[in-house]
Coordinates of C-alpha atoms in Angstrom, one line a residue:
X1240 CA 118.8 42.0 139.4
X1241 CA 116.1 43.7 137.1
X1242 CA 116.5 47.3 137.3
X1243 CA 112.8 47.7 137.0
X1244 CA 110.6 47.5 140.3
X1245 CA 107.0 47.8 140.9
X1246 CA 105.6 49.5 144.0
X1247 CA 102.1 48.9 144.9
X1248 CA 100.4 51.5 146.6
X1249 CA 96.8 50.2 146.8
X1250 CA 96.7 50.1 150.7
X1251 CA 97.9 53.6 151.0
X1252 CA 96.8 55.7 147.8
X1253 CA 93.9 53.6 147.5
X1254 CA 93.0 54.6 151.1
X1255 CA 91.9 57.9 150.0
X1256 CA 89.1 56.3 148.6
X1257 CA 87.5 54.5 151.4
X1258 CA 89.2 56.3 154.2
X1259 CA 91.8 53.3 154.5
X1260 CA 88.7 51.4 155.9
X1261 CA 89.4 48.0 153.9
X1262 CA 88.9 45.9 156.9
X1263 CA 91.6 43.8 158.7
X1264 CA 91.0 40.6 156.8
X1265 CA 90.8 42.2 153.5
X1266 CA 94.3 44.1 154.6
X1267 CA 95.8 41.0 155.1
X1268 CA 94.6 39.3 152.0
X1269 CA 95.4 42.0 149.7
X1270 CA 99.0 42.2 151.1
X1271 CA 99.5 38.6 151.1
X1272 CA 98.4 38.3 147.4
X1273 CA 100.7 41.1 146.4
X1274 CA 103.5 39.6 148.1
X1275 CA 102.7 36.4 146.2
X1276 CA 102.5 38.2 143.0
X1277 CA 106.2 39.0 143.3
X1278 CA 106.1 42.7 143.2
X1279 CA 109.2 44.3 144.8
X1280 CA 107.9 47.1 147.1
X1281 CA 104.5 46.8 149.0
X1282 CA 103.4 50.1 150.6
X1283 CA 101.6 49.1 153.6
X1284 CA 99.6 52.6 154.4
X1285 CA 99.9 56.0 155.7
X1286 CA 101.3 57.7 159.0
X1287 CA 99.0 60.4 160.5
X1288 CA 99.3 61.1 164.0
X1289 CA 95.7 62.8 164.0
X1290 CA 94.1 59.3 163.4
X1291 CA 93.3 56.7 166.2
X1292 CA 94.8 53.3 165.5
X1293 CA 92.2 51.3 164.0
X1294 CA 93.2 47.6 163.0
X1295 CA 90.8 47.8 160.1
X1296 CA 92.2 50.7 158.5
X1297 CA 95.8 50.9 156.7
X1298 CA 96.2 54.4 158.4
X1299 CA 97.9 54.8 161.8
X1300 CA 99.3 57.5 164.2
X1301 CA 102.6 55.6 164.9
X1302 CA 104.8 53.1 162.8
X1303 CA 104.4 50.5 165.6
X1304 CA 100.8 49.9 164.7
X1305 CA 101.8 48.4 161.5
X1306 CA 103.2 45.8 163.4
X1307 CA 99.9 45.1 165.1
X1308 CA 98.0 45.2 161.8
X1309 CA 100.2 43.0 159.8
X1310 CA 102.0 40.8 162.5
X1311 CA 104.1 38.4 160.9
X1312 CA 101.7 37.8 157.9
X1313 CA 103.9 39.5 155.4
X1314 CA 107.4 38.8 156.4
X1315 CA 109.4 38.2 153.2
X1316 CA 113.0 39.1 152.7
X1317 CA 112.2 39.4 148.9
X1318 CA 109.6 42.2 149.3
X1319 CA 110.3 45.8 150.7
X1320 CA 107.6 47.1 152.9
X1321 CA 107.2 50.9 153.1
X1322 CA 104.8 53.5 154.8
X1323 CA 104.1 57.1 153.7
X1324 CA 104.3 60.2 155.7
X1325 CA 103.0 63.7 154.4
X1326 CA 105.1 66.4 156.0
X1327 CA 103.1 68.1 158.9
X1328 CA 100.7 65.2 159.4
X1329 CA 103.0 62.8 161.5
X1330 CA 105.6 64.2 164.0
X1331 CA 108.9 62.3 163.7
X1332 CA 108.5 61.0 167.2
X1333 CA 105.6 58.9 166.0
X1334 CA 108.1 57.1 163.5
X1335 CA 109.6 54.4 165.6
X1336 CA 113.3 52.8 165.0
X1337 CA 113.3 50.6 161.9
X1338 CA 114.9 47.7 163.9
X1339 CA 111.5 47.6 165.7
X1340 CA 109.4 48.2 162.8
X1341 CA 107.6 46.0 160.1
X1342 CA 108.5 48.8 157.8
X1343 CA 111.7 48.9 155.7
X1344 CA 111.3 52.4 154.2
X1345 CA 109.7 55.4 154.8
X1346 CA 108.3 57.7 151.7
X1347 CA 108.5 61.4 152.8
X1348 CA 106.0 63.9 151.1
X1349 CA 106.6 67.6 150.9
X1350 CA 105.5 70.5 148.7
X1351 CA 107.9 72.8 146.8
X1352 CA 107.8 75.5 149.6
X1353 CA 108.9 73.3 152.3
X1354 CA 112.0 71.6 150.7
X1355 CA 114.2 72.4 153.5
X1356 CA 111.7 71.2 156.2
X1357 CA 111.2 68.1 154.3
X1358 CA 114.8 67.2 153.9
X1359 CA 115.6 67.9 157.7
X1360 CA 112.6 65.4 158.4
X1361 CA 114.2 62.8 155.8
X1362 CA 117.4 63.0 157.8
X1363 CA 115.7 61.9 161.0
X1364 CA 114.1 59.2 158.9
X1365 CA 117.6 58.0 157.8
X1366 CA 118.9 58.0 161.5
X1367 CA 116.1 55.7 162.6
X1368 CA 117.6 53.3 160.1
X1369 CA 114.7 53.4 157.2
X1370 CA 115.4 53.2 153.6
X1371 CA 114.5 56.9 152.5
X1372 CA 112.1 57.5 149.6
X1373 CA 111.9 61.2 148.9
X1374 CA 108.6 62.2 147.2
X1375 CA 108.5 65.9 146.1
X1376 CA 104.9 66.6 145.6
X1377 CA 103.4 68.2 142.4
X1378 CA 106.7 68.2 140.6
X1379 CA 105.0 70.5 138.0
X1380 CA 105.1 73.4 140.5
X1381 CA 108.8 73.5 140.3
X1382 CA 110.8 75.8 137.9
X1383 CA 114.0 74.0 136.1
X1384 CA 116.1 76.1 138.5
X1385 CA 114.0 75.0 141.6
X1386 CA 114.0 71.4 140.5
X1387 CA 117.6 71.2 140.1
X1388 CA 118.1 73.0 143.6
X1389 CA 115.8 70.5 145.3
X1390 CA 117.5 67.4 143.5
X1391 CA 121.1 68.7 144.6
X1392 CA 119.9 68.9 148.2
X1393 CA 118.2 65.6 148.4
X1394 CA 121.2 63.9 146.6
X1395 CA 123.2 64.6 149.6
X1396 CA 120.9 62.5 151.7
X1397 CA 121.7 59.6 149.4
X1398 CA 118.1 58.4 149.7
X1399 CA 117.0 54.8 148.3
X1400 CA 114.7 56.8 145.6
X1401 CA 113.7 60.2 144.5
X1402 CA 110.3 60.2 142.8
X1403 CA 108.6 62.3 140.0
X1404 CA 105.5 62.9 141.5
X1405 CA 102.8 64.0 139.3
X1406 CA 100.2 64.9 141.9
X1407 CA 97.6 66.5 139.6
X1408 CA 98.1 64.2 136.5
X1409 CA 99.3 67.0 134.3
X1410 CA 102.5 65.4 132.9
X1411 CA 102.4 64.2 129.3
X1412 CA 105.1 62.1 127.5
X1413 CA 107.2 64.8 126.5
X1414 CA 107.2 66.7 129.9
X1415 CA 108.0 63.2 131.5
X1416 CA 111.0 62.8 129.4
X1417 CA 112.3 66.1 130.2
X1418 CA 111.9 65.6 134.0
X1419 CA 113.7 62.1 133.8
X1420 CA 116.6 63.5 132.0
X1421 CA 116.9 66.1 134.7
X1422 CA 116.6 63.3 137.5
X1423 CA 118.9 61.2 135.7
X1424 CA 121.5 64.2 135.3
X1425 CA 121.5 65.1 138.8
X1426 CA 121.1 62.3 141.0
X1427 CA 123.9 59.7 141.4
X1428 CA 123.6 56.3 139.7
X1429 CA 122.8 54.4 142.9
X1430 CA 119.9 56.3 143.7
X1431 CA 116.6 54.9 142.3
X1432 CA 114.2 57.1 140.0
X1433 CA 110.7 56.7 141.0
X1434 CA 107.5 57.8 139.1
X1435 CA 104.1 58.3 140.8
X1436 CA 101.3 58.9 138.0
X1437 CA 97.8 60.1 138.4
X1438 CA 95.4 59.4 135.8
X1439 CA 93.5 62.7 134.9
X1440 CA 94.6 62.5 131.4
X1441 CA 94.0 58.7 131.2
X1442 CA 97.8 58.3 130.3
X1443 CA 99.2 57.0 133.7
X1444 CA 99.8 53.5 132.2
X1445 CA 101.2 54.6 128.9
X1446 CA 103.6 57.2 130.5
X1447 CA 104.9 54.4 132.6
X1448 CA 106.0 52.4 129.4
X1449 CA 107.3 55.6 128.0
X1450 CA 109.6 56.0 130.9
X1451 CA 110.5 52.3 130.9
X1452 CA 111.5 52.9 127.2
X1453 CA 113.5 56.0 127.6
X1454 CA 115.2 54.7 130.6
X1455 CA 116.3 51.4 128.5
X1456 CA 117.6 49.8 131.6
X1457 CA 120.3 52.6 132.3
X1458 CA 119.1 53.3 135.9
X1459 CA 117.1 51.5 138.8
X1460 CA 113.6 52.7 138.0
X1461 CA 110.4 52.3 140.5
X1462 CA 107.0 52.5 139.1
X1463 CA 104.0 53.0 141.5
X1464 CA 101.0 51.3 140.8
X1465 CA 97.7 50.2 142.4
X1466 CA 95.4 47.2 141.9
X1467 CA 92.5 48.3 139.5
X1468 CA 93.9 51.7 139.6
X1469 CA 92.4 52.3 143.1
X1470 CA 93.6 55.8 144.3
X1471 CA 92.6 59.4 145.1
X1472 CA 90.5 61.2 142.4
X1473 CA 91.6 59.9 139.1
X1474 CA 93.5 57.0 140.6
X1475 CA 96.7 55.7 139.5
X1476 CA 98.6 53.2 136.9
X1477 CA 96.9 49.7 137.2
X1478 CA 99.1 47.2 138.7
X1479 CA 97.6 44.4 136.6
X1480 CA 98.2 46.3 133.4
X1481 CA 101.9 47.2 134.4
X1482 CA 102.8 43.7 135.4
X1483 CA 101.4 42.2 132.5
X1484 CA 103.2 44.4 130.2
X1485 CA 106.6 43.8 132.2
X1486 CA 106.1 39.9 131.9
X1487 CA 105.2 40.1 128.2
X1488 CA 108.2 42.6 127.3
X1489 CA 110.8 42.4 130.1
X1490 CA 110.7 38.7 130.9
X1491 CA 109.5 39.6 134.7
X1492 CA 107.8 37.1 136.5
X1493 CA 104.8 38.6 138.3
X1494 CA 101.9 36.3 139.1
X1495 CA 98.8 37.5 137.5
X1496 CA 96.5 35.2 139.1
X1497 CA 96.9 36.4 142.3
X1498 CA 96.8 40.1 141.2
X1499 CA 93.4 39.4 139.4
X1500 CA 92.2 37.5 142.6
X1501 CA 92.7 40.8 144.5
X1502 CA 90.4 42.7 142.1
X1503 CA 87.6 40.0 142.0
X1504 CA 87.8 39.2 145.6
X1505 CA 88.5 42.6 147.3
X1506 CA 88.8 45.6 144.9
X1507 CA 85.6 45.0 142.8
X1508 CA 83.1 45.3 145.8
X1509 CA 84.8 48.5 147.0
X1510 CA 84.5 50.0 143.4
X1511 CA 80.7 49.2 143.7
X1512 CA 80.5 51.6 146.5
X1513 CA 83.3 54.2 145.7
X1514 CA 84.4 56.1 142.5
X1515 CA 87.9 56.7 141.4
X1516 CA 89.6 56.8 138.1
X1517 CA 89.5 58.9 134.9
X1518 CA 86.4 60.8 134.6
X1519 CA 85.4 64.5 133.3
X1520 CA 86.0 66.6 136.4
X1521 CA 89.6 65.2 136.8
X1522 CA 90.2 66.0 133.3
X1523 CA 88.9 69.4 133.7
X1524 CA 91.2 70.2 136.7
X1525 CA 94.2 68.8 134.9
X1526 CA 93.4 70.6 131.6
X1527 CA 93.3 73.8 133.7
X1528 CA 96.4 72.8 135.7
X1529 CA 94.8 73.5 139.0
X1530 CA 93.8 71.6 142.2
X1531 CA 90.8 69.2 141.8
X1532 CA 88.8 71.2 144.7
X1533 CA 88.6 74.1 142.4
X1534 CA 86.4 72.0 140.0
X1535 CA 84.4 70.5 142.8
X1536 CA 83.7 73.8 144.2
X1537 CA 82.4 75.2 140.6
X1538 CA 80.5 72.1 140.0
X1539 CA 78.3 72.4 143.2
X1540 CA 77.2 75.7 142.1
X1541 CA 75.4 74.0 139.5
X1542 CA 75.3 77.2 137.2
X1543 CA 78.1 76.9 134.8
X1544 CA 78.6 75.5 131.3
X1545 CA 82.1 73.9 130.8
X1546 CA 83.1 77.1 129.1
X1547 CA 82.1 79.1 131.9
X1548 CA 83.9 77.0 134.3
X1549 CA 87.2 77.0 132.2
X1550 CA 87.0 80.6 132.1
X1551 CA 86.9 80.9 135.8
X1552 CA 89.7 78.3 136.3
X1553 CA 91.8 80.0 133.7
X1554 CA 91.9 83.2 136.0
X1555 CA 93.2 81.5 139.2
X1556 CA 96.4 83.1 140.3
X1557 CA 99.1 81.0 139.3
X1558 CA 100.8 80.8 142.6
X1559 CA 97.8 79.1 144.0
X1560 CA 96.6 77.0 141.1
X1561 CA 97.5 73.7 142.9
X1562 CA 96.7 74.9 146.6
X1563 CA 93.0 75.3 147.0
X1564 CA 92.0 78.7 148.3
X1565 CA 88.1 78.9 148.7
X1566 CA 88.0 82.5 149.2
X1567 CA 90.0 83.1 145.9
X1568 CA 87.7 81.0 144.0
X1569 CA 84.7 82.4 145.7
X1570 CA 85.7 86.0 144.3
X1571 CA 86.3 84.6 140.8
X1572 CA 83.0 83.2 140.9
X1573 CA 81.0 86.2 141.8
X1574 CA 83.1 88.4 139.7
X1575 CA 82.2 86.1 136.5
X1576 CA 78.4 87.1 137.1
X1577 CA 79.4 91.0 137.3
X1578 CA 78.8 91.6 133.8
X1579 CA 75.7 93.7 133.2
X1580 CA 73.6 95.3 130.4
X1581 CA 71.2 98.3 129.9
X1582 CA 67.8 96.5 129.8
X1583 CA 65.3 99.4 129.9
X1584 CA 64.1 98.9 126.3
X1585 CA 64.1 95.0 127.0
X1586 CA 61.8 95.6 130.2
X1587 CA 59.4 97.9 128.3
X1588 CA 59.0 95.5 125.4
X1589 CA 58.4 92.5 127.8
X1590 CA 55.9 94.6 129.7
X1591 CA 53.9 95.4 126.4
X1592 CA 54.0 91.8 125.5
X1593 CA 52.7 90.6 128.9
X1594 CA 50.0 93.2 129.0
X1595 CA 46.7 92.1 129.8
X1596 CA 47.5 88.5 130.0
X1597 CA 47.5 86.1 133.1
X1598 CA 51.0 85.1 133.5
X1599 CA 51.7 81.1 134.2
X1600 CA 55.2 80.2 135.2
X1601 CA 56.3 76.6 134.9
X1602 CA 59.4 75.4 136.9
X1603 CA 61.1 72.1 136.7
X1604 CA 59.6 70.5 139.6
X1605 CA 58.2 67.0 139.6
X1606 CA 54.6 68.0 139.8
X1607 CA 55.2 69.8 136.1
X1608 CA 55.3 66.2 135.1
X1609 CA 53.2 64.4 137.5
X1610 CA 50.2 67.2 137.0
X1611 CA 51.0 67.7 133.4
X1612 CA 47.2 67.1 132.3
X1613 CA 46.0 69.8 134.9
X1614 CA 48.6 72.5 133.8
X1615 CA 48.0 71.8 130.1
X1616 CA 44.1 72.3 130.6
X1617 CA 45.0 75.3 132.6
X1618 CA 47.4 77.1 130.2
X1619 CA 45.0 76.1 127.0
X1620 CA 42.7 78.8 128.3
X1621 CA 42.5 82.1 126.7
X1622 CA 44.8 85.2 127.5
X1623 CA 47.5 83.2 129.0
X1624 CA 51.2 83.9 128.8
X1625 CA 53.3 80.7 129.8
X1626 CA 57.0 81.1 130.9
X1627 CA 59.3 78.3 131.6
X1628 CA 62.1 78.8 133.8
X1629 CA 65.5 77.2 133.4
X1630 CA 64.1 74.4 131.4
X1631 CA 62.0 73.4 128.3
X1632 CA 59.1 71.1 128.7
X1633 CA 58.1 68.9 125.9
X1634 CA 54.7 68.8 127.6
X1635 CA 53.6 72.3 127.0
X1636 CA 54.1 74.9 124.4
X1637 CA 55.5 77.8 126.3
X1638 CA 55.6 81.5 124.8
X1639 CA 59.0 82.3 126.8
X1640 CA 61.7 80.4 128.4
X1641 CA 63.9 82.3 130.9
X1642 CA 67.5 81.1 131.8
X1643 CA 69.4 82.4 134.7
X1644 CA 71.6 79.4 134.6
X1645 CA 74.4 78.6 132.0
X1646 CA 74.3 75.0 132.6
X1647 CA 70.7 74.6 132.1
X1648 CA 70.9 76.7 128.8
X1649 CA 73.6 74.7 127.4
X1650 CA 71.6 71.5 128.1
X1651 CA 68.2 72.5 126.7
X1652 CA 69.2 75.0 124.1
X1653 CA 69.2 72.4 121.3
X1654 CA 65.9 71.2 122.0
X1655 CA 64.6 74.5 121.5
X1656 CA 66.2 75.1 118.1
X1657 CA 63.4 73.4 116.2
X1658 CA 60.6 75.4 117.8
X1659 CA 62.5 78.4 118.3
X1660 CA 60.2 80.4 116.1
X1661 CA 57.3 79.8 118.2
X1662 CA 59.1 80.6 121.6
X1663 CA 61.0 83.7 123.0
X1664 CA 64.3 83.0 124.9
X1665 CA 65.0 85.4 127.8
X1666 CA 68.6 85.2 129.3
X1667 CA 70.2 87.1 132.3
X1668 CA 73.1 89.0 131.6
X1669 CA 75.7 86.6 133.5
X1670 CA 75.0 83.9 130.6
X1671 CA 77.3 83.8 128.0
X1672 CA 75.4 84.1 124.6
X1673 CA 78.1 83.9 121.8
X1674 CA 76.7 80.5 120.7
X1675 CA 73.3 80.8 121.5
X1676 CA 70.5 82.9 119.6
X1677 CA 68.4 84.7 122.4
X1678 CA 65.6 87.2 122.0
X1679 CA 66.0 89.2 125.3
X1680 CA 68.9 89.8 127.8
X1681 CA 67.9 91.2 131.3
X1682 CA 70.3 92.6 133.8
X1683 CA 71.5 90.1 136.0
X1684 CA 72.6 92.4 138.9
X1685 CA 69.1 94.2 138.9
X1686 CA 67.1 90.9 139.1
X1687 CA 69.3 88.6 140.9
X1688 CA 68.2 87.1 144.1
X1689 CA 70.0 88.9 146.9
X1690 CA 70.9 85.7 148.7
X1691 CA 74.5 84.9 147.5
X1692 CA 73.8 81.2 148.3
X1693 CA 70.9 81.0 145.8
X1694 CA 72.0 83.9 143.6
X1695 CA 70.8 82.4 140.2
X1696 CA 67.5 81.2 141.4
X1697 CA 65.3 81.9 138.2
X1698 CA 61.8 82.0 140.3
X1699 CA 63.0 84.9 142.4
X1700 CA 64.9 86.7 139.4
X1701 CA 61.6 86.3 137.4
X1702 CA 59.6 87.8 140.3
X1703 CA 61.7 90.8 140.7
X1704 CA 61.5 91.2 136.9
X1705 CA 57.5 91.2 137.2
X1706 CA 57.6 93.7 139.9
X1707 CA 59.7 95.8 137.6
X1708 CA 57.1 95.4 134.9
X1709 CA 54.1 96.3 137.3
X1710 CA 52.5 92.8 137.2
X1711 CA 50.1 92.0 140.1
X1712 CA 49.4 88.5 139.8
X1713 CA 51.3 85.4 138.8
X1714 CA 50.8 81.6 139.0
X1715 CA 53.4 79.0 139.4
X1716 CA 53.5 75.3 138.4
X1717 CA 56.1 72.9 139.2
X1718 CA 57.6 75.2 142.0
X1719 CA 57.7 72.3 144.3
X1720 CA 60.4 72.9 146.7
X1721 CA 63.3 70.4 147.2
X1722 CA 63.3 67.0 148.9
X1723 CA 66.1 64.8 150.0
X1724 CA 65.2 62.6 147.1
X1725 CA 66.7 64.4 144.2
X1726 CA 64.7 62.6 141.8
X1727 CA 61.6 64.5 143.1
X1728 CA 63.1 67.8 142.2
X1729 CA 62.8 67.6 138.2
X1730 CA 61.0 65.8 135.3
X1731 CA 62.3 62.4 134.8
X1732 CA 64.3 63.2 131.7
X1733 CA 65.9 66.3 133.3
X1734 CA 69.4 66.2 134.4
X1735 CA 69.9 66.1 138.2
X1736 CA 72.7 67.9 139.9
X1737 CA 74.4 67.9 143.2
X1738 CA 72.9 70.1 145.7
X1739 CA 75.4 72.4 147.6
X1740 CA 72.8 72.7 150.6
X1741 CA 70.5 70.6 152.2
X1742 CA 66.8 70.6 151.0
X1743 CA 65.7 72.1 154.2
X1744 CA 68.0 74.9 154.0
X1745 CA 67.3 75.6 150.4
X1746 CA 63.6 75.7 151.0
X1747 CA 63.9 78.0 154.1
X1748 CA 66.2 80.4 152.0
X1749 CA 63.7 80.5 149.0
X1750 CA 60.7 80.8 151.3
X1751 CA 62.4 84.1 152.9
X1752 CA 62.8 85.4 149.5
X1753 CA 59.2 84.7 148.5
X1754 CA 57.9 86.3 151.6
X1755 CA 59.6 89.6 150.4
X1756 CA 57.1 89.9 147.7
X1757 CA 54.0 89.7 150.0
X1758 CA 53.1 93.2 149.4
X1759 CA 54.3 93.4 145.8
X1760 CA 52.5 90.7 143.9
X1761 CA 50.1 88.1 144.3
X1762 CA 51.6 84.7 143.9
X1763 CA 49.5 81.6 143.3
X1764 CA 50.3 77.9 143.1
X1765 CA 48.5 75.8 140.5
X1766 CA 50.5 72.2 141.8
X1767 CA 51.6 71.1 145.0
X1768 CA 54.3 73.1 146.8
X1769 CA 56.2 73.4 150.0
X1770 CA 56.0 77.2 150.0
X1771 CA 53.2 79.3 151.5

């Protein structure tokens, strides 16, 4: 018997993508084809006692429901069937006896801080007659001493398999070899060594090959994969790639036709609706060795360059890098903007430059494109100072551009380079100017919007600056307001960003801030707007 086994986790790990809602017919089609492919181990899904039973989903509150989903469709003595439990998500009472279940094995997932609790749960799994798979989540969180201690403890259970689980896709080739050698040294030979890779660095497949080569048929080895790489966030090793490699190099007999049929008939249409696999945000989380939700949080702010994001992520406390703590990342984000400058001379210079001029401020709303002829005619008249906020429009020739948003400056700066002699750049002090040649830096803390949710709003910031300079009138163009159709927010060639709040919420917050200027400055609107 080959010492290499493939465990396909499409119906379980892939379920994170579509909330396990494959549809009953599709679940049966996928499982039947995987069995026909001759893979050795098939993961049927997830156990979670907070979920209601739904025959269309491969997640159930009790092990007995796998019998209802699959009935006798997948009974095959050549294929082991397993389900997964994340410690704390399914009480052991919801795991029935193996003799009454379609499942042959249970995969028990626990984090480093809950090793002892995981072992106690695992003991009960064995008592119920299942083959035990031990899945220590986020193996990179363990020190060498902690790893050895954990492996010695789980060895006493004599489990079917113990896994190298690279939860956040951080393990490169050399680290993988190091982990393998520790596992091989501590675990008795009869225990299978498993490997579950995530594809943050796009090396899940190559790491599997590396592990196969270093193992060199010495130990029983189980490699996790999913069809088309379908899985949470960056996804997993592709079943079709791994099986092709094993067929060509290890005389395996996996039926590639039926695996490809799964992609063609089932997974491809899911891919059209949902996203998974290697992409920039997953790379950034792995690069910074942190939980991907930290990256999502900063991405949704829409204010940071990659440099700024990496700077904040590097400051996350080591103890919670792989455990998302929203309060912590919120504090770090706020602290990042605390840098300040003394801008008294800058404000005086700008005041002198704007003296006796009509101030026209162009925002990147859709109307700045749709009504460009109207705006161009207006700004061409004498004694106008034109300022663009957080964008540079090719349709106008502004005198100044103000950036309060790192990401926007990074995006637009090189479009400004060729015409920079004619345009002055103003940045707020929260922006890193190490790589940008700017003309004026104003205090972020002095002029920022006081509503933390829209703290970098450039229109409010510029209005605060104008009040400081004693300006009495200002005309906005392109300050349209937000709509549910994000394409209406910016010029057609302007990069769009995910909004953290609804359009209605954003408009209400901005209107509230605009109302504060009623007695301070006269605000006019040249183009359509939702604001009063």
